[in-house]
C-alpha cells in the first residue's frame, strides 16, 4: 500500500486516487492469498506467509528496485504529514485520520450488516457450520465458504494497504521494511480493545471502534514505558510484554472469579446436604 501510494503521488496523481489504488492493490494481494488457500489447498497461515514473501520483491519492483522512496511534503500535495502533528491547524493530520477511521468503521458496519457480510462473519465464526448450511440449504442460504474466505482476505488486506498508504504519507516515505512488527501491533490493538471495552461496547460498530482505541492505548502505554528510561533497543521486548499482559488479563479475571464463586458454592452445597 505504501509503495503504490508513494510512487503514484511522485508520478503526479491525486493523493486520494493514490489511496484508492493502494487499497485496490492490497485487495489484489488478499485475492492471491485467498486463492492460495482455497484453490491450491495451502494452509491459511502459510498462504499468507507466501504472499508476504512475494510482496517483498513486488514492492521493490514498484519502487524502481529501491529499498525506499522519499515523499517530501514540500514537493507533493500530501493529505497528512507528521511535520504538522504539533500544530493546531488544518494541516494537523489527526482530524483527517479521525474522519477516515470513523468512515471506515461505518463502511464496515454497513457491509457486515448486509446478507453477504453476515455470511462472511458466519464463515469466520464457524466455517464448518457455515459450510454445512451451504451444502444442505444451498438454495435458501447460498453460503460459499471459499468465496467468503477470499472476500474476507481481500477486505482485510485492502484495509492494511490503506493504512500503509496513510503511513507512507505521514512519515514522508515508503520503506521496504516499514511493515515489520505491524502484526504484533494489530494484535495488541484488538486484544486491548477487547479486554477494556468488551463488556461496554456490545454493538458491532462500537466493537470495531474499540480496535482503534486499543491501538491508541497501546502507543500511550508504550510511550509511558519508554519515558521510564528503558533502552529503545528493548522496544520489541516491551511490545511483547505489553501484548502478553493484556492477553493474560482475561485469564486472570476468570481465575479470580472462579475462586470467589467456588467457596460460595461449597458453602451452599454443604447447607443443602445438611
PDB file of C-alpha atoms in Angstrom:
ATOM      1  CA  UNK A   1       0.000   0.000   0.000  1.00  0.00           C
ATOM      2  CA  UNK A   2       2.747   2.439   0.905  1.00  0.00           C
ATOM      3  CA  UNK A   3       4.774   1.618  -2.190  1.00  0.00           C
ATOM      4  CA  UNK A   4       1.845   2.106  -4.568  1.00  0.00           C
ATOM      5  CA  UNK A   5       0.720   5.339  -2.909  1.00  0.00           C
ATOM      6  CA  UNK A   6       4.157   6.930  -2.880  1.00  0.00           C
ATOM      7  CA  UNK A   7       5.003   6.078  -6.473  1.00  0.00           C
ATOM      8  CA  UNK A   8       1.641   7.321  -7.776  1.00  0.00           C
ATOM      9  CA  UNK A   9       1.963  10.615  -5.903  1.00  0.00           C
ATOM     10  CA  UNK A  10       5.501  11.001  -7.194  1.00  0.00           C
ATOM     11  CA  UNK A  11       4.073  10.392 -10.659  1.00  0.00           C
ATOM     12  CA  UNK A  12       1.664  13.296 -10.311  1.00  0.00           C
ATOM     13  CA  UNK A  13      -1.541  11.509  -9.282  1.00  0.00           C
ATOM     14  CA  UNK A  14      -4.015  12.980  -6.816  1.00  0.00           C
ATOM     15  CA  UNK A  15      -3.303  11.637  -3.294  1.00  0.00           C
ATOM     16  CA  UNK A  16      -6.933  10.458  -2.917  1.00  0.00           C
ATOM     17  CA  UNK A  17      -6.618   8.476  -6.155  1.00  0.00           C
ATOM     18  CA  UNK A  18      -3.322   7.104  -4.857  1.00  0.00           C
ATOM     19  CA  UNK A  19      -5.065   5.973  -1.647  1.00  0.00           C
ATOM     20  CA  UNK A  20      -7.760   4.197  -3.654  1.00  0.00           C
ATOM     21  CA  UNK A  21      -5.219   2.477  -5.902  1.00  0.00           C
ATOM     22  CA  UNK A  22      -3.190   1.414  -2.875  1.00  0.00           C
ATOM     23  CA  UNK A  23      -6.302  -0.136  -1.329  1.00  0.00           C
ATOM     24  CA  UNK A  24      -7.090  -1.974  -4.581  1.00  0.00           C
ATOM     25  CA  UNK A  25      -3.510  -3.279  -4.711  1.00  0.00           C
ATOM     26  CA  UNK A  26      -3.916  -4.607  -1.178  1.00  0.00           C
ATOM     27  CA  UNK A  27      -7.183  -6.297  -2.138  1.00  0.00           C
ATOM     28  CA  UNK A  28      -5.359  -7.939  -5.038  1.00  0.00           C
ATOM     29  CA  UNK A  29      -2.766  -9.292  -2.609  1.00  0.00           C
ATOM     30  CA  UNK A  30      -5.614 -10.624  -0.445  1.00  0.00           C
ATOM     31  CA  UNK A  31      -7.094 -12.290  -3.525  1.00  0.00           C
ATOM     32  CA  UNK A  32      -3.786 -14.075  -4.144  1.00  0.00           C
ATOM     33  CA  UNK A  33      -3.663 -15.291  -0.533  1.00  0.00           C
ATOM     34  CA  UNK A  34      -7.254 -16.472  -0.748  1.00  0.00           C
ATOM     35  CA  UNK A  35      -6.643 -18.386  -3.978  1.00  0.00           C
ATOM     36  CA  UNK A  36      -3.541 -19.993  -2.491  1.00  0.00           C
ATOM     37  CA  UNK A  37      -5.666 -21.225   0.389  1.00  0.00           C
ATOM     38  CA  UNK A  38      -8.941 -22.162  -1.310  1.00  0.00           C
ATOM     39  CA  UNK A  39      -7.790 -23.275  -4.774  1.00  0.00           C
ATOM     40  CA  UNK A  40      -4.352 -24.694  -4.007  1.00  0.00           C
ATOM     41  CA  UNK A  41      -5.103 -26.222  -0.611  1.00  0.00           C
ATOM     42  CA  UNK A  42      -2.277 -24.341   1.121  1.00  0.00           C
ATOM     43  CA  UNK A  43      -2.911 -23.776   4.867  1.00  0.00           C
ATOM     44  CA  UNK A  44      -4.145 -20.270   5.637  1.00  0.00           C
ATOM     45  CA  UNK A  45      -1.122 -19.122   7.667  1.00  0.00           C
ATOM     46  CA  UNK A  46       1.354 -20.496   5.123  1.00  0.00           C
ATOM     47  CA  UNK A  47      -0.592 -18.887   2.270  1.00  0.00           C
ATOM     48  CA  UNK A  48      -0.259 -15.512   3.981  1.00  0.00           C
ATOM     49  CA  UNK A  49       3.444 -16.037   4.559  1.00  0.00           C
ATOM     50  CA  UNK A  50       3.981 -16.933   0.887  1.00  0.00           C
ATOM     51  CA  UNK A  51       2.153 -13.809  -0.273  1.00  0.00           C
ATOM     52  CA  UNK A  52       4.084 -11.638   2.167  1.00  0.00           C
ATOM     53  CA  UNK A  53       7.351 -13.151   0.933  1.00  0.00           C
ATOM     54  CA  UNK A  54       6.421 -12.498  -2.701  1.00  0.00           C
ATOM     55  CA  UNK A  55       5.364  -8.927  -1.926  1.00  0.00           C
ATOM     56  CA  UNK A  56       8.903  -8.081  -0.801  1.00  0.00           C
ATOM     57  CA  UNK A  57      10.115  -8.419  -4.396  1.00  0.00           C
ATOM     58  CA  UNK A  58       6.943  -6.837  -5.807  1.00  0.00           C
ATOM     59  CA  UNK A  59       7.363  -3.781  -3.576  1.00  0.00           C
ATOM     60  CA  UNK A  60      10.934  -3.391  -4.802  1.00  0.00           C
ATOM     61  CA  UNK A  61       9.652  -3.574  -8.373  1.00  0.00           C
ATOM     62  CA  UNK A  62       7.017  -0.931  -7.661  1.00  0.00           C
ATOM     63  CA  UNK A  63       9.606   1.365  -6.094  1.00  0.00           C
ATOM     64  CA  UNK A  64      12.035   1.021  -9.024  1.00  0.00           C
ATOM     65  CA  UNK A  65      14.220  -1.539  -7.234  1.00  0.00           C
ATOM     66  CA  UNK A  66      14.991   0.911  -4.404  1.00  0.00           C
ATOM     67  CA  UNK A  67      14.599  -0.024  -0.748  1.00  0.00           C
ATOM     68  CA  UNK A  68      12.854   3.280  -0.014  1.00  0.00           C
ATOM     69  CA  UNK A  69      11.313   6.240  -1.787  1.00  0.00           C
ATOM     70  CA  UNK A  70      11.066   9.717  -0.250  1.00  0.00           C
ATOM     71  CA  UNK A  71       7.958  11.859  -0.443  1.00  0.00           C
ATOM     72  CA  UNK A  72       8.524  15.408   0.769  1.00  0.00           C
ATOM     73  CA  UNK A  73       5.512  17.454   1.839  1.00  0.00           C
ATOM     74  CA  UNK A  74       7.241  20.477   0.284  1.00  0.00           C
ATOM     75  CA  UNK A  75       7.124  18.976  -3.205  1.00  0.00           C
ATOM     76  CA  UNK A  76       3.952  16.878  -3.207  1.00  0.00           C
ATOM     77  CA  UNK A  77       0.333  17.545  -2.092  1.00  0.00           C
ATOM     78  CA  UNK A  78       0.176  15.031   0.746  1.00  0.00           C
ATOM     79  CA  UNK A  79      -3.034  14.543   2.701  1.00  0.00           C
ATOM     80  CA  UNK A  80      -1.179  14.396   6.002  1.00  0.00           C
ATOM     81  CA  UNK A  81       2.329  14.790   7.350  1.00  0.00           C
ATOM     82  CA  UNK A  82       3.984  14.298  10.715  1.00  0.00           C
ATOM     83  CA  UNK A  83       5.590  17.716  10.304  1.00  0.00           C
ATOM     84  CA  UNK A  84       2.327  19.344  11.380  1.00  0.00           C
ATOM     85  CA  UNK A  85       1.344  16.934  14.137  1.00  0.00           C
ATOM     86  CA  UNK A  86       2.085  19.501  16.864  1.00  0.00           C
ATOM     87  CA  UNK A  87       0.301  22.380  15.137  1.00  0.00           C
ATOM     88  CA  UNK A  88      -3.261  23.460  15.875  1.00  0.00           C
ATOM     89  CA  UNK A  89      -4.204  23.997  12.234  1.00  0.00           C
ATOM     90  CA  UNK A  90      -5.926  22.321   9.305  1.00  0.00           C
ATOM     91  CA  UNK A  91      -2.594  20.745   8.398  1.00  0.00           C
ATOM     92  CA  UNK A  92      -2.665  18.671  11.575  1.00  0.00           C
ATOM     93  CA  UNK A  93      -3.073  15.028  10.445  1.00  0.00           C
ATOM     94  CA  UNK A  94      -5.130  13.894  13.460  1.00  0.00           C
ATOM     95  CA  UNK A  95      -8.538  15.327  12.383  1.00  0.00           C
ATOM     96  CA  UNK A  96      -8.309  13.717   8.938  1.00  0.00           C
ATOM     97  CA  UNK A  97      -7.207  10.390  10.431  1.00  0.00           C
ATOM     98  CA  UNK A  98     -10.146  10.551  12.835  1.00  0.00           C
ATOM     99  CA  UNK A  99     -12.553  11.148   9.941  1.00  0.00           C
ATOM    100  CA  UNK A 100     -11.040   8.278   7.924  1.00  0.00           C
ATOM    101  CA  UNK A 101     -11.309   5.973  10.956  1.00  0.00           C
ATOM    102  CA  UNK A 102     -14.977   6.827  11.502  1.00  0.00           C
ATOM    103  CA  UNK A 103     -15.800   6.443   7.802  1.00  0.00           C
ATOM    104  CA  UNK A 104     -14.022   3.067   7.723  1.00  0.00           C
ATOM    105  CA  UNK A 105     -15.900   1.837  10.795  1.00  0.00           C
ATOM    106  CA  UNK A 106     -19.241   2.984   9.355  1.00  0.00           C
ATOM    107  CA  UNK A 107     -18.494   1.323   5.995  1.00  0.00           C
ATOM    108  CA  UNK A 108     -17.521  -1.954   7.672  1.00  0.00           C
ATOM    109  CA  UNK A 109     -20.582  -1.802   9.932  1.00  0.00           C
ATOM    110  CA  UNK A 110     -22.805  -1.379   6.880  1.00  0.00           C
ATOM    111  CA  UNK A 111     -21.078  -4.136   4.885  1.00  0.00           C
ATOM    112  CA  UNK A 112     -21.148  -6.726   7.663  1.00  0.00           C
ATOM    113  CA  UNK A 113     -24.829  -5.946   8.156  1.00  0.00           C
ATOM    114  CA  UNK A 114     -25.647  -6.993   4.602  1.00  0.00           C
ATOM    115  CA  UNK A 115     -26.524 -10.577   3.670  1.00  0.00           C
ATOM    116  CA  UNK A 116     -23.076 -11.141   2.152  1.00  0.00           C
ATOM    117  CA  UNK A 117     -21.348  -9.537   5.097  1.00  0.00           C
ATOM    118  CA  UNK A 118     -23.277 -11.716   7.556  1.00  0.00           C
ATOM    119  CA  UNK A 119     -22.239 -14.819   5.604  1.00  0.00           C
ATOM    120  CA  UNK A 120     -18.588 -13.683   5.795  1.00  0.00           C
ATOM    121  CA  UNK A 121     -18.937 -13.269   9.573  1.00  0.00           C
ATOM    122  CA  UNK A 122     -20.570 -16.704   9.815  1.00  0.00           C
ATOM    123  CA  UNK A 123     -17.679 -18.233   7.863  1.00  0.00           C
ATOM    124  CA  UNK A 124     -15.167 -16.579  10.160  1.00  0.00           C
ATOM    125  CA  UNK A 125     -17.012 -17.635  13.307  1.00  0.00           C
ATOM    126  CA  UNK A 126     -17.539 -21.278  12.305  1.00  0.00           C
ATOM    127  CA  UNK A 127     -16.580 -22.288   8.790  1.00  0.00           C
ATOM    128  CA  UNK A 128     -17.733 -25.891   9.240  1.00  0.00           C
ATOM    129  CA  UNK A 129     -21.233 -24.870  10.284  1.00  0.00           C
ATOM    130  CA  UNK A 130     -21.473 -22.278   7.519  1.00  0.00           C
ATOM    131  CA  UNK A 131     -20.254 -24.878   5.018  1.00  0.00           C
ATOM    132  CA  UNK A 132     -22.863 -27.357   6.230  1.00  0.00           C
ATOM    133  CA  UNK A 133     -25.558 -24.751   5.805  1.00  0.00           C
ATOM    134  CA  UNK A 134     -24.278 -24.022   2.336  1.00  0.00           C
ATOM    135  CA  UNK A 135     -24.491 -27.721   1.383  1.00  0.00           C
ATOM    136  CA  UNK A 136     -27.817 -28.549   2.994  1.00  0.00           C
ATOM    137  CA  UNK A 137     -29.510 -25.230   2.329  1.00  0.00           C
ATOM    138  CA  UNK A 138     -27.781 -24.142  -0.844  1.00  0.00           C
ATOM    139  CA  UNK A 139     -30.865 -22.711  -2.450  1.00  0.00           C
ATOM    140  CA  UNK A 140     -32.029 -20.947   0.687  1.00  0.00           C
ATOM    141  CA  UNK A 141     -28.683 -19.657   2.032  1.00  0.00           C
ATOM    142  CA  UNK A 142     -26.217 -19.860  -0.839  1.00  0.00           C
ATOM    143  CA  UNK A 143     -23.253 -19.793   1.565  1.00  0.00           C
ATOM    144  CA  UNK A 144     -19.988 -20.452  -0.243  1.00  0.00           C
ATOM    145  CA  UNK A 145     -17.262 -20.520   2.391  1.00  0.00           C
ATOM    146  CA  UNK A 146     -14.400 -20.436  -0.117  1.00  0.00           C
ATOM    147  CA  UNK A 147     -15.646 -17.244  -1.759  1.00  0.00           C
ATOM    148  CA  UNK A 148     -16.301 -15.735   1.665  1.00  0.00           C
ATOM    149  CA  UNK A 149     -12.756 -16.537   2.769  1.00  0.00           C
ATOM    150  CA  UNK A 150     -11.363 -14.863  -0.348  1.00  0.00           C
ATOM    151  CA  UNK A 151     -13.630 -11.843   0.107  1.00  0.00           C
ATOM    152  CA  UNK A 152     -12.688 -11.516   3.774  1.00  0.00           C
ATOM    153  CA  UNK A 153      -8.995 -11.602   2.904  1.00  0.00           C
ATOM    154  CA  UNK A 154      -9.495  -9.008   0.175  1.00  0.00           C
ATOM    155  CA  UNK A 155     -11.305  -6.629   2.531  1.00  0.00           C
ATOM    156  CA  UNK A 156      -8.762  -7.052   5.333  1.00  0.00           C
ATOM    157  CA  UNK A 157      -5.734  -6.694   3.066  1.00  0.00           C
ATOM    158  CA  UNK A 158      -7.317  -3.667   1.416  1.00  0.00           C
ATOM    159  CA  UNK A 159      -7.578  -2.013   4.832  1.00  0.00           C
ATOM    160  CA  UNK A 160      -3.957  -2.937   5.582  1.00  0.00           C
ATOM    161  CA  UNK A 161      -2.845  -1.342   2.306  1.00  0.00           C
ATOM    162  CA  UNK A 162      -4.928   1.759   3.069  1.00  0.00           C
ATOM    163  CA  UNK A 163      -3.138   2.019   6.416  1.00  0.00           C
ATOM    164  CA  UNK A 164       0.225   1.601   4.695  1.00  0.00           C
ATOM    165  CA  UNK A 165      -0.619   4.359   2.214  1.00  0.00           C
ATOM    166  CA  UNK A 166      -1.594   6.731   5.029  1.00  0.00           C
ATOM    167  CA  UNK A 167       1.536   5.841   6.999  1.00  0.00           C
ATOM    168  CA  UNK A 168       3.759   6.419   3.966  1.00  0.00           C
ATOM    169  CA  UNK A 169       2.318   9.916   3.514  1.00  0.00           C
ATOM    170  CA  UNK A 170       2.538  10.606   7.243  1.00  0.00           C
ATOM    171  CA  UNK A 171       6.224   9.707   7.507  1.00  0.00           C
ATOM    172  CA  UNK A 172       7.070  11.047   4.041  1.00  0.00           C
ATOM    173  CA  UNK A 173       8.490   7.862   2.580  1.00  0.00           C
ATOM    174  CA  UNK A 174       7.845   4.249   1.726  1.00  0.00           C
ATOM    175  CA  UNK A 175      10.360   1.772   3.087  1.00  0.00           C
ATOM    176  CA  UNK A 176      10.638  -1.898   2.211  1.00  0.00           C
ATOM    177  CA  UNK A 177      10.746  -2.818   5.912  1.00  0.00           C
ATOM    178  CA  UNK A 178       8.027  -0.461   7.170  1.00  0.00           C
ATOM    179  CA  UNK A 179       5.551  -3.320   7.689  1.00  0.00           C
ATOM    180  CA  UNK A 180       7.694  -5.286  10.125  1.00  0.00           C
ATOM    181  CA  UNK A 181       6.078  -5.618  13.528  1.00  0.00           C
ATOM    182  CA  UNK A 182       2.671  -4.491  12.249  1.00  0.00           C
ATOM    183  CA  UNK A 183       1.126  -7.890  13.032  1.00  0.00           C
ATOM    184  CA  UNK A 184       2.034  -7.584  16.712  1.00  0.00           C
ATOM    185  CA  UNK A 185       0.718  -4.011  16.881  1.00  0.00           C
ATOM    186  CA  UNK A 186      -2.524  -5.081  15.213  1.00  0.00           C
ATOM    187  CA  UNK A 187      -2.872  -7.980  17.649  1.00  0.00           C
ATOM    188  CA  UNK A 188      -2.239  -5.618  20.553  1.00  0.00           C
ATOM    189  CA  UNK A 189      -4.913  -3.208  19.299  1.00  0.00           C
ATOM    190  CA  UNK A 190      -7.516  -5.981  19.008  1.00  0.00           C
ATOM    191  CA  UNK A 191      -6.695  -7.564  22.371  1.00  0.00           C
ATOM    192  CA  UNK A 192      -6.506  -4.279  24.307  1.00  0.00           C
ATOM    193  CA  UNK A 193      -9.751  -3.050  22.770  1.00  0.00           C
ATOM    194  CA  UNK A 194     -11.499  -6.333  23.588  1.00  0.00           C
ATOM    195  CA  UNK A 195     -10.188  -6.530  27.156  1.00  0.00           C
ATOM    196  CA  UNK A 196     -11.065  -2.944  28.091  1.00  0.00           C
ATOM    197  CA  UNK A 197     -14.244  -2.380  26.084  1.00  0.00           C
ATOM    198  CA  UNK A 198     -15.505  -5.931  25.518  1.00  0.00           C
ATOM    199  CA  UNK A 199     -18.337  -5.660  28.049  1.00  0.00           C
ATOM    200  CA  UNK A 200     -19.005  -1.967  27.413  1.00  0.00           C
ATOM    201  CA  UNK A 201     -19.216  -1.970  23.620  1.00  0.00           C
ATOM    202  CA  UNK A 202     -21.725  -4.667  22.715  1.00  0.00           C
ATOM    203  CA  UNK A 203     -22.681  -3.100  19.390  1.00  0.00           C
ATOM    204  CA  UNK A 204     -20.649  -4.410  16.429  1.00  0.00           C
ATOM    205  CA  UNK A 205     -19.819  -0.908  15.189  1.00  0.00           C
ATOM    206  CA  UNK A 206     -18.529   0.132  18.608  1.00  0.00           C
ATOM    207  CA  UNK A 207     -16.511  -3.080  18.754  1.00  0.00           C
ATOM    208  CA  UNK A 208     -14.765  -2.032  15.540  1.00  0.00           C
ATOM    209  CA  UNK A 209     -14.105   1.403  17.030  1.00  0.00           C
ATOM    210  CA  UNK A 210     -12.664  -0.256  20.150  1.00  0.00           C
ATOM    211  CA  UNK A 211      -9.855  -1.668  17.996  1.00  0.00           C
ATOM    212  CA  UNK A 212      -8.756   1.852  17.037  1.00  0.00           C
ATOM    213  CA  UNK A 213      -8.961   2.972  20.661  1.00  0.00           C
ATOM    214  CA  UNK A 214      -6.946  -0.102  21.642  1.00  0.00           C
ATOM    215  CA  UNK A 215      -4.195   0.941  19.236  1.00  0.00           C
ATOM    216  CA  UNK A 216      -4.077   4.408  20.803  1.00  0.00           C
ATOM    217  CA  UNK A 217      -3.889   2.915  24.310  1.00  0.00           C
ATOM    218  CA  UNK A 218      -1.090   0.603  23.166  1.00  0.00           C
ATOM    219  CA  UNK A 219       1.042   3.525  21.988  1.00  0.00           C
ATOM    220  CA  UNK A 220       0.276   5.508  25.146  1.00  0.00           C
ATOM    221  CA  UNK A 221       1.431   2.589  27.312  1.00  0.00           C
ATOM    222  CA  UNK A 222       4.487   2.167  25.089  1.00  0.00           C
ATOM    223  CA  UNK A 223       5.410   5.829  25.443  1.00  0.00           C
ATOM    224  CA  UNK A 224       4.954   5.705  29.219  1.00  0.00           C
ATOM    225  CA  UNK A 225       7.257   2.699  29.424  1.00  0.00           C
ATOM    226  CA  UNK A 226       9.885   4.396  27.256  1.00  0.00           C
ATOM    227  CA  UNK A 227       9.627   7.573  29.363  1.00  0.00           C
ATOM    228  CA  UNK A 228      10.733   5.491  32.340  1.00  0.00           C
ATOM    229  CA  UNK A 229      14.175   5.390  30.775  1.00  0.00           C
ATOM    230  CA  UNK A 230      14.276   1.930  29.228  1.00  0.00           C
ATOM    231  CA  UNK A 231      16.613   1.316  26.318  1.00  0.00           C
ATOM    232  CA  UNK A 232      14.980   1.722  22.900  1.00  0.00           C
ATOM    233  CA  UNK A 233      16.758  -1.476  21.831  1.00  0.00           C
ATOM    234  CA  UNK A 234      14.281  -3.276  24.096  1.00  0.00           C
ATOM    235  CA  UNK A 235      11.301  -1.967  22.099  1.00  0.00           C
ATOM    236  CA  UNK A 236      10.371  -5.386  20.699  1.00  0.00           C
ATOM    237  CA  UNK A 237      10.666  -6.945  24.147  1.00  0.00           C
ATOM    238  CA  UNK A 238       8.460  -4.220  25.642  1.00  0.00           C
ATOM    239  CA  UNK A 239       5.898  -4.700  22.881  1.00  0.00           C
ATOM    240  CA  UNK A 240       5.760  -8.439  23.506  1.00  0.00           C
ATOM    241  CA  UNK A 241       5.337  -7.896  27.255  1.00  0.00           C
ATOM    242  CA  UNK A 242       2.515  -5.369  26.752  1.00  0.00           C
ATOM    243  CA  UNK A 243       0.634  -7.775  24.478  1.00  0.00           C
ATOM    244  CA  UNK A 244       1.278 -10.666  26.882  1.00  0.00           C
ATOM    245  CA  UNK A 245      -0.119  -8.716  29.844  1.00  0.00           C
ATOM    246  CA  UNK A 246      -3.316  -7.760  28.048  1.00  0.00           C
ATOM    247  CA  UNK A 247      -3.688 -11.316  26.754  1.00  0.00           C
ATOM    248  CA  UNK A 248      -3.345 -12.634  30.309  1.00  0.00           C
ATOM    249  CA  UNK A 249      -5.845 -10.208  31.878  1.00  0.00           C
ATOM    250  CA  UNK A 250      -8.973 -12.178  30.798  1.00  0.00           C
ATOM    251  CA  UNK A 251      -7.440 -15.398  32.162  1.00  0.00           C
ATOM    252  CA  UNK A 252      -6.557 -13.751  35.471  1.00  0.00           C
ATOM    253  CA  UNK A 253     -10.033 -12.261  35.766  1.00  0.00           C
ATOM    254  CA  UNK A 254     -11.732 -15.607  35.095  1.00  0.00           C
ATOM    255  CA  UNK A 255      -9.444 -17.349  37.583  1.00  0.00           C
ATOM    256  CA  UNK A 256     -10.214 -14.795  40.301  1.00  0.00           C
ATOM    257  CA  UNK A 257     -13.932 -15.103  39.552  1.00  0.00           C
ATOM    258  CA  UNK A 258     -13.776 -18.888  39.966  1.00  0.00           C
ATOM    259  CA  UNK A 259     -12.009 -18.501  43.306  1.00  0.00           C
ATOM    260  CA  UNK A 260     -14.793 -16.237  44.540  1.00  0.00           C
ATOM    261  CA  UNK A 261     -17.565 -18.498  43.273  1.00  0.00           C
ATOM    262  CA  UNK A 262     -16.196 -21.845  44.471  1.00  0.00           C
ATOM    263  CA  UNK A 263     -16.189 -21.085  48.241  1.00  0.00           C
ATOM    264  CA  UNK A 264     -19.729 -19.719  47.988  1.00  0.00           C
ATOM    265  CA  UNK A 265     -20.858 -22.796  46.055  1.00  0.00           C
ATOM    266  CA  UNK A 266     -19.225 -25.124  48.592  1.00  0.00           C
ATOM    267  CA  UNK A 267     -20.999 -23.312  51.425  1.00  0.00           C
ATOM    268  CA  UNK A 268     -24.376 -23.531  49.730  1.00  0.00           C
ATOM    269  CA  UNK A 269     -23.771 -27.195  48.893  1.00  0.00           C
ATOM    270  CA  UNK A 270     -22.867 -28.009  52.478  1.00  0.00           C
ATOM    271  CA  UNK A 271     -26.026 -26.378  53.808  1.00  0.00           C
ATOM    272  CA  UNK A 272     -28.122 -28.269  51.316  1.00  0.00           C
ATOM    273  CA  UNK A 273     -26.543 -31.582  52.246  1.00  0.00           C
ATOM    274  CA  UNK A 274     -27.104 -30.934  55.959  1.00  0.00           C
TER     275      UNK A 274
END
